[in-house]
PDB file of C-alpha atoms in Angstrom:
ATOM      1  CA  UNK A 211      -0.008  -0.001   0.005  1.00 73.00           C
ATOM      2  CA  UNK A 212       1.331   3.419  -0.942  1.00 77.00           C
ATOM      3  CA  UNK A 213       1.228   5.835   1.958  1.00 82.00           C
ATOM      4  CA  UNK A 214       0.183   9.452   1.533  1.00 88.00           C
ATOM      5  CA  UNK A 215       2.732  12.200   1.593  1.00 90.00           C
ATOM      6  CA  UNK A 216       2.914  13.967   4.938  1.00 92.00           C
ATOM      7  CA  UNK A 217       3.817  17.645   5.039  1.00 95.00           C
ATOM      8  CA  UNK A 218       5.557  19.068   8.095  1.00 95.00           C
ATOM      9  CA  UNK A 219       7.085  22.150   9.718  1.00 94.00           C
ATOM     10  CA  UNK A 220      10.063  20.449  11.330  1.00 96.00           C
ATOM     11  CA  UNK A 221      12.691  22.530   9.485  1.00 94.00           C
ATOM     12  CA  UNK A 222      11.031  25.860  10.441  1.00 93.00           C
ATOM     13  CA  UNK A 223      10.458  24.859  14.077  1.00 94.00           C
ATOM     14  CA  UNK A 224      13.993  23.539  14.432  1.00 95.00           C
ATOM     15  CA  UNK A 225      15.627  26.664  13.006  1.00 94.00           C
ATOM     16  CA  UNK A 226      13.342  28.871  15.142  1.00 92.00           C
ATOM     17  CA  UNK A 227      14.721  27.157  18.215  1.00 93.00           C
ATOM     18  CA  UNK A 228      18.306  27.341  16.937  1.00 94.00           C
ATOM     19  CA  UNK A 229      18.620  23.610  17.108  1.00 94.00           C
ATOM     20  CA  UNK A 230      20.970  21.627  14.891  1.00 95.00           C
ATOM     21  CA  UNK A 231      19.811  18.468  13.112  1.00 95.00           C
ATOM     22  CA  UNK A 232      22.102  16.467  15.357  1.00 95.00           C
ATOM     23  CA  UNK A 233      20.599  17.959  18.523  1.00 95.00           C
ATOM     24  CA  UNK A 234      17.050  17.258  17.355  1.00 96.00           C
ATOM     25  CA  UNK A 235      18.059  13.743  16.278  1.00 96.00           C
ATOM     26  CA  UNK A 236      19.475  13.045  19.761  1.00 95.00           C
ATOM     27  CA  UNK A 237      16.313  14.312  21.429  1.00 95.00           C
ATOM     28  CA  UNK A 238      13.999  12.166  19.324  1.00 96.00           C
ATOM     29  CA  UNK A 239      16.344   9.158  19.236  1.00 94.00           C
ATOM     30  CA  UNK A 240      17.123   8.849  15.521  1.00 95.00           C
ATOM     31  CA  UNK A 241      20.117   9.197  13.222  1.00 92.00           C
ATOM     32  CA  UNK A 242      20.700  12.852  12.192  1.00 91.00           C
ATOM     33  CA  UNK A 243      20.243  11.868   8.547  1.00 91.00           C
ATOM     34  CA  UNK A 244      16.696  10.792   9.377  1.00 94.00           C
ATOM     35  CA  UNK A 245      15.949  14.367  10.463  1.00 95.00           C
ATOM     36  CA  UNK A 246      17.055  15.482   6.991  1.00 94.00           C
ATOM     37  CA  UNK A 247      14.742  12.926   5.373  1.00 94.00           C
ATOM     38  CA  UNK A 248      11.874  14.136   7.586  1.00 95.00           C
ATOM     39  CA  UNK A 249      12.517  17.794   6.808  1.00 95.00           C
ATOM     40  CA  UNK A 250      12.630  17.137   3.065  1.00 94.00           C
ATOM     41  CA  UNK A 251       9.359  15.174   3.478  1.00 92.00           C
ATOM     42  CA  UNK A 252      10.995  12.114   1.944  1.00 92.00           C
ATOM     43  CA  UNK A 253      10.089   9.950   4.885  1.00 93.00           C
ATOM     44  CA  UNK A 254       6.830   9.622   6.826  1.00 94.00           C
ATOM     45  CA  UNK A 255       7.490   9.114  10.545  1.00 95.00           C
ATOM     46  CA  UNK A 256       5.704   6.509  12.630  1.00 95.00           C
ATOM     47  CA  UNK A 257       3.057   7.739  15.066  1.00 95.00           C
ATOM     48  CA  UNK A 258       5.503   7.230  17.945  1.00 95.00           C
ATOM     49  CA  UNK A 259       8.202   9.338  16.266  1.00 96.00           C
ATOM     50  CA  UNK A 260       5.679  12.025  15.319  1.00 96.00           C
ATOM     51  CA  UNK A 261       4.617  12.282  18.980  1.00 96.00           C
ATOM     52  CA  UNK A 262       8.237  12.468  20.109  1.00 96.00           C
ATOM     53  CA  UNK A 263       8.832  15.353  17.678  1.00 97.00           C
ATOM     54  CA  UNK A 264       5.694  17.106  18.954  1.00 96.00           C
ATOM     55  CA  UNK A 265       6.930  16.664  22.548  1.00 96.00           C
ATOM     56  CA  UNK A 266      10.315  18.195  21.736  1.00 96.00           C
ATOM     57  CA  UNK A 267       8.715  21.269  20.149  1.00 95.00           C
ATOM     58  CA  UNK A 268       5.945  21.389  22.778  1.00 95.00           C
ATOM     59  CA  UNK A 269       3.239  21.724  20.146  1.00 93.00           C
ATOM     60  CA  UNK A 270       0.164  19.721  19.155  1.00 93.00           C
ATOM     61  CA  UNK A 271       0.923  17.061  16.529  1.00 94.00           C
ATOM     62  CA  UNK A 272      -1.516  18.580  13.999  1.00 91.00           C
ATOM     63  CA  UNK A 273       0.436  21.834  14.115  1.00 91.00           C
ATOM     64  CA  UNK A 274       3.586  20.042  12.909  1.00 94.00           C
ATOM     65  CA  UNK A 275       2.213  17.429  10.495  1.00 94.00           C
ATOM     66  CA  UNK A 276      -0.489  17.646   7.877  1.00 93.00           C
ATOM     67  CA  UNK A 277      -1.741  15.656   4.890  1.00 92.00           C
ATOM     68  CA  UNK A 278      -2.097  18.857   2.858  1.00 91.00           C
ATOM     69  CA  UNK A 279       0.606  21.481   2.148  1.00 89.00           C
ATOM     70  CA  UNK A 280       1.011  23.749   5.165  1.00 85.00           C
ATOM     71  CA  UNK A 281       0.599  27.492   5.098  1.00 81.00           C
ATOM     72  CA  UNK A 282       3.570  29.634   6.207  1.00 81.00           C
ATOM     73  CA  UNK A 283       3.420  30.199   9.976  1.00 77.00           C
ATOM     74  CA  UNK A 284       3.361  34.005   9.522  1.00 80.00           C
ATOM     75  CA  UNK A 285       0.196  33.652   7.435  1.00 82.00           C
ATOM     76  CA  UNK A 286      -1.473  31.500  10.103  1.00 78.00           C
ATOM     77  CA  UNK A 287      -0.553  33.957  12.864  1.00 80.00           C
ATOM     78  CA  UNK A 288      -1.934  36.818  10.769  1.00 82.00           C
ATOM     79  CA  UNK A 289      -5.226  34.936  10.238  1.00 81.00           C
ATOM     80  CA  UNK A 290      -5.447  34.155  13.968  1.00 80.00           C
ATOM     81  CA  UNK A 291      -4.990  37.836  14.819  1.00 80.00           C
ATOM     82  CA  UNK A 292      -7.827  38.728  12.456  1.00 77.00           C
TER      83      UNK A 292
ATOM     84  CA  UNK B 233      24.025   5.677   5.124  1.00 67.00           C
ATOM     85  CA  UNK B 234      26.486   8.393   4.142  1.00 66.00           C
ATOM     86  CA  UNK B 235      25.177  10.018   0.950  1.00 65.00           C
ATOM     87  CA  UNK B 236      28.070  12.435   0.397  1.00 76.00           C
ATOM     88  CA  UNK B 237      29.240  10.208  -2.471  1.00 83.00           C
ATOM     89  CA  UNK B 238      27.004  10.892  -5.479  1.00 88.00           C
ATOM     90  CA  UNK B 239      24.514   8.288  -6.661  1.00 89.00           C
ATOM     91  CA  UNK B 240      26.340   7.898  -9.998  1.00 92.00           C
ATOM     92  CA  UNK B 241      29.679   7.232  -8.273  1.00 91.00           C
ATOM     93  CA  UNK B 242      28.021   4.780  -5.877  1.00 93.00           C
ATOM     94  CA  UNK B 243      26.473   2.911  -8.796  1.00 94.00           C
ATOM     95  CA  UNK B 244      29.811   2.830 -10.611  1.00 95.00           C
ATOM     96  CA  UNK B 245      31.346   1.421  -7.422  1.00 95.00           C
ATOM     97  CA  UNK B 246      28.710  -1.327  -7.156  1.00 95.00           C
ATOM     98  CA  UNK B 247      29.176  -2.261 -10.820  1.00 96.00           C
ATOM     99  CA  UNK B 248      32.977  -2.316 -10.525  1.00 96.00           C
ATOM    100  CA  UNK B 249      32.745  -4.446  -7.385  1.00 96.00           C
ATOM    101  CA  UNK B 250      30.542  -7.068  -9.066  1.00 96.00           C
ATOM    102  CA  UNK B 251      32.582  -7.082 -12.267  1.00 96.00           C
ATOM    103  CA  UNK B 252      35.840  -7.550 -10.336  1.00 96.00           C
ATOM    104  CA  UNK B 253      34.244 -10.345  -8.290  1.00 95.00           C
ATOM    105  CA  UNK B 254      33.074 -12.068 -11.475  1.00 94.00           C
ATOM    106  CA  UNK B 255      36.563 -11.554 -12.961  1.00 94.00           C
ATOM    107  CA  UNK B 256      38.179 -13.248  -9.952  1.00 93.00           C
ATOM    108  CA  UNK B 257      35.884 -16.270 -10.351  1.00 91.00           C
ATOM    109  CA  UNK B 258      36.275 -16.512 -14.155  1.00 91.00           C
ATOM    110  CA  UNK B 259      40.070 -16.076 -14.029  1.00 90.00           C
ATOM    111  CA  UNK B 260      40.378 -18.713 -11.324  1.00 89.00           C
ATOM    112  CA  UNK B 261      38.103 -21.185 -13.119  1.00 86.00           C
ATOM    113  CA  UNK B 262      39.823 -20.705 -16.489  1.00 85.00           C
ATOM    114  CA  UNK B 263      43.414 -20.650 -15.319  1.00 82.00           C
ATOM    115  CA  UNK B 264      43.423 -23.080 -12.380  1.00 79.00           C
ATOM    116  CA  UNK B 265      44.501 -25.980 -14.611  1.00 76.00           C
ATOM    117  CA  UNK B 266      46.633 -23.891 -16.970  1.00 75.00           C
ATOM    118  CA  UNK B 267      49.890 -24.825 -15.221  1.00 74.00           C
ATOM    119  CA  UNK B 268      50.928 -21.191 -15.073  1.00 77.00           C
ATOM    120  CA  UNK B 269      50.544 -20.070 -11.459  1.00 79.00           C
ATOM    121  CA  UNK B 270      52.343 -16.758 -11.984  1.00 83.00           C
ATOM    122  CA  UNK B 271      49.803 -15.680 -14.624  1.00 82.00           C
ATOM    123  CA  UNK B 272      46.873 -16.868 -12.474  1.00 81.00           C
ATOM    124  CA  UNK B 273      48.127 -15.128  -9.329  1.00 86.00           C
ATOM    125  CA  UNK B 274      48.943 -11.863 -11.092  1.00 88.00           C
ATOM    126  CA  UNK B 275      45.596 -11.768 -12.937  1.00 87.00           C
ATOM    127  CA  UNK B 276      43.663 -12.556  -9.751  1.00 89.00           C
ATOM    128  CA  UNK B 277      45.711  -9.984  -7.787  1.00 92.00           C
ATOM    129  CA  UNK B 278      44.744  -7.264 -10.284  1.00 92.00           C
ATOM    130  CA  UNK B 279      41.043  -8.111 -10.024  1.00 93.00           C
ATOM    131  CA  UNK B 280      41.370  -8.412  -6.245  1.00 94.00           C
ATOM    132  CA  UNK B 281      42.792  -4.881  -6.002  1.00 95.00           C
ATOM    133  CA  UNK B 282      39.859  -3.448  -7.994  1.00 95.00           C
ATOM    134  CA  UNK B 283      37.451  -5.441  -5.835  1.00 95.00           C
ATOM    135  CA  UNK B 284      39.039  -4.227  -2.580  1.00 96.00           C
ATOM    136  CA  UNK B 285      39.196  -0.552  -3.563  1.00 96.00           C
ATOM    137  CA  UNK B 286      35.609  -0.567  -4.902  1.00 95.00           C
ATOM    138  CA  UNK B 287      34.429  -2.378  -1.758  1.00 96.00           C
ATOM    139  CA  UNK B 288      36.000   0.181   0.582  1.00 95.00           C
ATOM    140  CA  UNK B 289      34.771   3.192  -1.404  1.00 93.00           C
ATOM    141  CA  UNK B 290      31.277   1.835  -2.086  1.00 93.00           C
ATOM    142  CA  UNK B 291      30.316  -0.051   1.041  1.00 94.00           C
ATOM    143  CA  UNK B 292      32.591   1.028   3.881  1.00 94.00           C
ATOM    144  CA  UNK B 293      32.759   4.782   3.198  1.00 92.00           C
ATOM    145  CA  UNK B 294      28.994   5.012   2.632  1.00 91.00           C
ATOM    146  CA  UNK B 295      28.418   2.981   5.835  1.00 90.00           C
ATOM    147  CA  UNK B 296      25.937   0.792   3.941  1.00 91.00           C
ATOM    148  CA  UNK B 297      27.812  -2.366   5.006  1.00 92.00           C
ATOM    149  CA  UNK B 298      27.524  -1.305   8.638  1.00 91.00           C
ATOM    150  CA  UNK B 299      23.819  -0.501   8.283  1.00 89.00           C
ATOM    151  CA  UNK B 300      22.855  -3.985   7.080  1.00 90.00           C
ATOM    152  CA  UNK B 301      25.153  -5.765   9.564  1.00 91.00           C
ATOM    153  CA  UNK B 302      24.139  -3.895  12.703  1.00 89.00           C
ATOM    154  CA  UNK B 303      21.493  -5.176  15.065  1.00 90.00           C
ATOM    155  CA  UNK B 304      18.012  -3.855  14.237  1.00 88.00           C
ATOM    156  CA  UNK B 305      17.811  -2.551  17.817  1.00 88.00           C
ATOM    157  CA  UNK B 306      20.548  -0.002  17.091  1.00 90.00           C
ATOM    158  CA  UNK B 307      18.883   1.345  13.938  1.00 92.00           C
ATOM    159  CA  UNK B 308      16.212   4.026  13.905  1.00 92.00           C
ATOM    160  CA  UNK B 309      12.856   3.296  12.220  1.00 94.00           C
ATOM    161  CA  UNK B 310      13.901   4.689   8.796  1.00 93.00           C
ATOM    162  CA  UNK B 311      17.199   2.774   8.758  1.00 92.00           C
ATOM    163  CA  UNK B 312      15.463  -0.399   9.951  1.00 93.00           C
ATOM    164  CA  UNK B 313      12.873  -0.017   7.178  1.00 92.00           C
ATOM    165  CA  UNK B 314      15.659   0.402   4.599  1.00 91.00           C
ATOM    166  CA  UNK B 315      17.570  -2.605   5.979  1.00 91.00           C
ATOM    167  CA  UNK B 316      14.426  -4.745   5.986  1.00 93.00           C
ATOM    168  CA  UNK B 317      13.573  -3.889   2.388  1.00 93.00           C
ATOM    169  CA  UNK B 318      17.154  -4.478   1.208  1.00 94.00           C
ATOM    170  CA  UNK B 319      17.352  -7.839   2.993  1.00 95.00           C
ATOM    171  CA  UNK B 320      14.040  -8.926   1.479  1.00 95.00           C
ATOM    172  CA  UNK B 321      15.135  -8.063  -2.070  1.00 95.00           C
ATOM    173  CA  UNK B 322      18.620  -9.530  -1.543  1.00 96.00           C
ATOM    174  CA  UNK B 323      17.170 -12.808  -0.289  1.00 96.00           C
ATOM    175  CA  UNK B 324      15.163 -13.216  -3.515  1.00 96.00           C
ATOM    176  CA  UNK B 325      18.096 -12.371  -5.771  1.00 96.00           C
ATOM    177  CA  UNK B 326      20.560 -14.543  -3.845  1.00 96.00           C
ATOM    178  CA  UNK B 327      18.238 -17.554  -3.926  1.00 97.00           C
ATOM    179  CA  UNK B 328      17.877 -17.324  -7.711  1.00 97.00           C
ATOM    180  CA  UNK B 329      21.655 -16.923  -8.221  1.00 94.00           C
ATOM    181  CA  UNK B 330      22.528 -19.880  -5.978  1.00 95.00           C
ATOM    182  CA  UNK B 331      19.923 -22.144  -7.563  1.00 96.00           C
ATOM    183  CA  UNK B 332      21.088 -21.172 -11.063  1.00 95.00           C
ATOM    184  CA  UNK B 333      24.728 -21.920 -10.156  1.00 92.00           C
ATOM    185  CA  UNK B 334      23.809 -25.239  -8.519  1.00 91.00           C
ATOM    186  CA  UNK B 335      21.777 -26.218 -11.582  1.00 94.00           C
ATOM    187  CA  UNK B 336      24.570 -25.192 -13.973  1.00 92.00           C
ATOM    188  CA  UNK B 337      27.188 -27.090 -12.006  1.00 89.00           C
ATOM    189  CA  UNK B 338      25.093 -30.233 -11.629  1.00 91.00           C
ATOM    190  CA  UNK B 339      24.198 -30.277 -15.339  1.00 93.00           C
ATOM    191  CA  UNK B 340      27.822 -29.796 -16.384  1.00 90.00           C
ATOM    192  CA  UNK B 341      29.035 -32.157 -13.627  1.00 86.00           C
ATOM    193  CA  UNK B 342      31.539 -29.639 -12.299  1.00 85.00           C
ATOM    194  CA  UNK B 343      32.699 -29.275  -8.715  1.00 86.00           C
ATOM    195  CA  UNK B 344      31.979 -26.077  -6.822  1.00 86.00           C
ATOM    196  CA  UNK B 345      35.389 -24.535  -6.113  1.00 89.00           C
ATOM    197  CA  UNK B 346      36.392 -22.701  -2.967  1.00 91.00           C
ATOM    198  CA  UNK B 347      36.446 -19.443  -4.941  1.00 91.00           C
ATOM    199  CA  UNK B 348      32.802 -19.910  -6.026  1.00 92.00           C
ATOM    200  CA  UNK B 349      31.895 -20.746  -2.431  1.00 93.00           C
ATOM    201  CA  UNK B 350      33.688 -17.687  -1.057  1.00 94.00           C
ATOM    202  CA  UNK B 351      32.132 -15.454  -3.738  1.00 94.00           C
ATOM    203  CA  UNK B 352      28.651 -16.656  -2.876  1.00 95.00           C
ATOM    204  CA  UNK B 353      29.310 -16.090   0.807  1.00 95.00           C
ATOM    205  CA  UNK B 354      30.469 -12.546   0.018  1.00 96.00           C
ATOM    206  CA  UNK B 355      27.451 -12.043  -2.264  1.00 95.00           C
ATOM    207  CA  UNK B 356      25.056 -13.067   0.514  1.00 95.00           C
ATOM    208  CA  UNK B 357      26.536 -10.317   2.710  1.00 95.00           C
ATOM    209  CA  UNK B 358      26.986  -7.620   0.110  1.00 96.00           C
ATOM    210  CA  UNK B 359      23.662  -7.831  -1.775  1.00 96.00           C
ATOM    211  CA  UNK B 360      21.573  -5.979   0.867  1.00 95.00           C
ATOM    212  CA  UNK B 361      24.201  -3.218   1.076  1.00 95.00           C
ATOM    213  CA  UNK B 362      24.285  -3.014  -2.729  1.00 95.00           C
ATOM    214  CA  UNK B 363      20.543  -2.466  -2.803  1.00 95.00           C
ATOM    215  CA  UNK B 364      20.822   0.447  -0.366  1.00 93.00           C
ATOM    216  CA  UNK B 365      23.822   1.998  -2.138  1.00 94.00           C
ATOM    217  CA  UNK B 366      22.133   1.641  -5.539  1.00 93.00           C
ATOM    218  CA  UNK B 367      18.683   2.945  -4.637  1.00 87.00           C
ATOM    219  CA  UNK B 368      18.958   5.461  -1.803  1.00 75.00           C
TER     220      UNK B 368
END
């Protein structure tokens, strides 16, 4: 079965927090190359890994992952303010 | 796996490695009864050098060999998925190769030499790594 592509905000959230790929990889317990695969959306994480990523960033899982392309965060904040 | 080496170079490495392995086997099988050990040894040494260099550059430097030989417990979920897929494909290919060789040798009533045996043993270990190096 072909799985659907998952879109994510890992790269943006990681750079916002000034975290290196290696640091994030250590926190979520994967190889640092896997973080690269996740950020390029070339690999869909398991539910467990997705929750670990959400825990590290302290955000709800649906804010990090989506099945449709995600809007830029600035746009979402602007809409929320409206 | 280390992907700093380009896909083209990795594929060239895999091809060279298999060609040099085949060359070692063919040279040994053709020249073992030639009565010219110097020629046999020098020809095999040349192929062996190509095999060794291509093995180090293709499988050791990319860490693909390590990935398929490490315990699954030490791999993350993506690496484990890659290793599982490569082992599955390699099992199918290896089975067909071994059965074809056994059939060929039994039909032609030849004995399986130590070089064929060693090559098959190497093949069993290198096929999963080749799959990763070739595809990823």
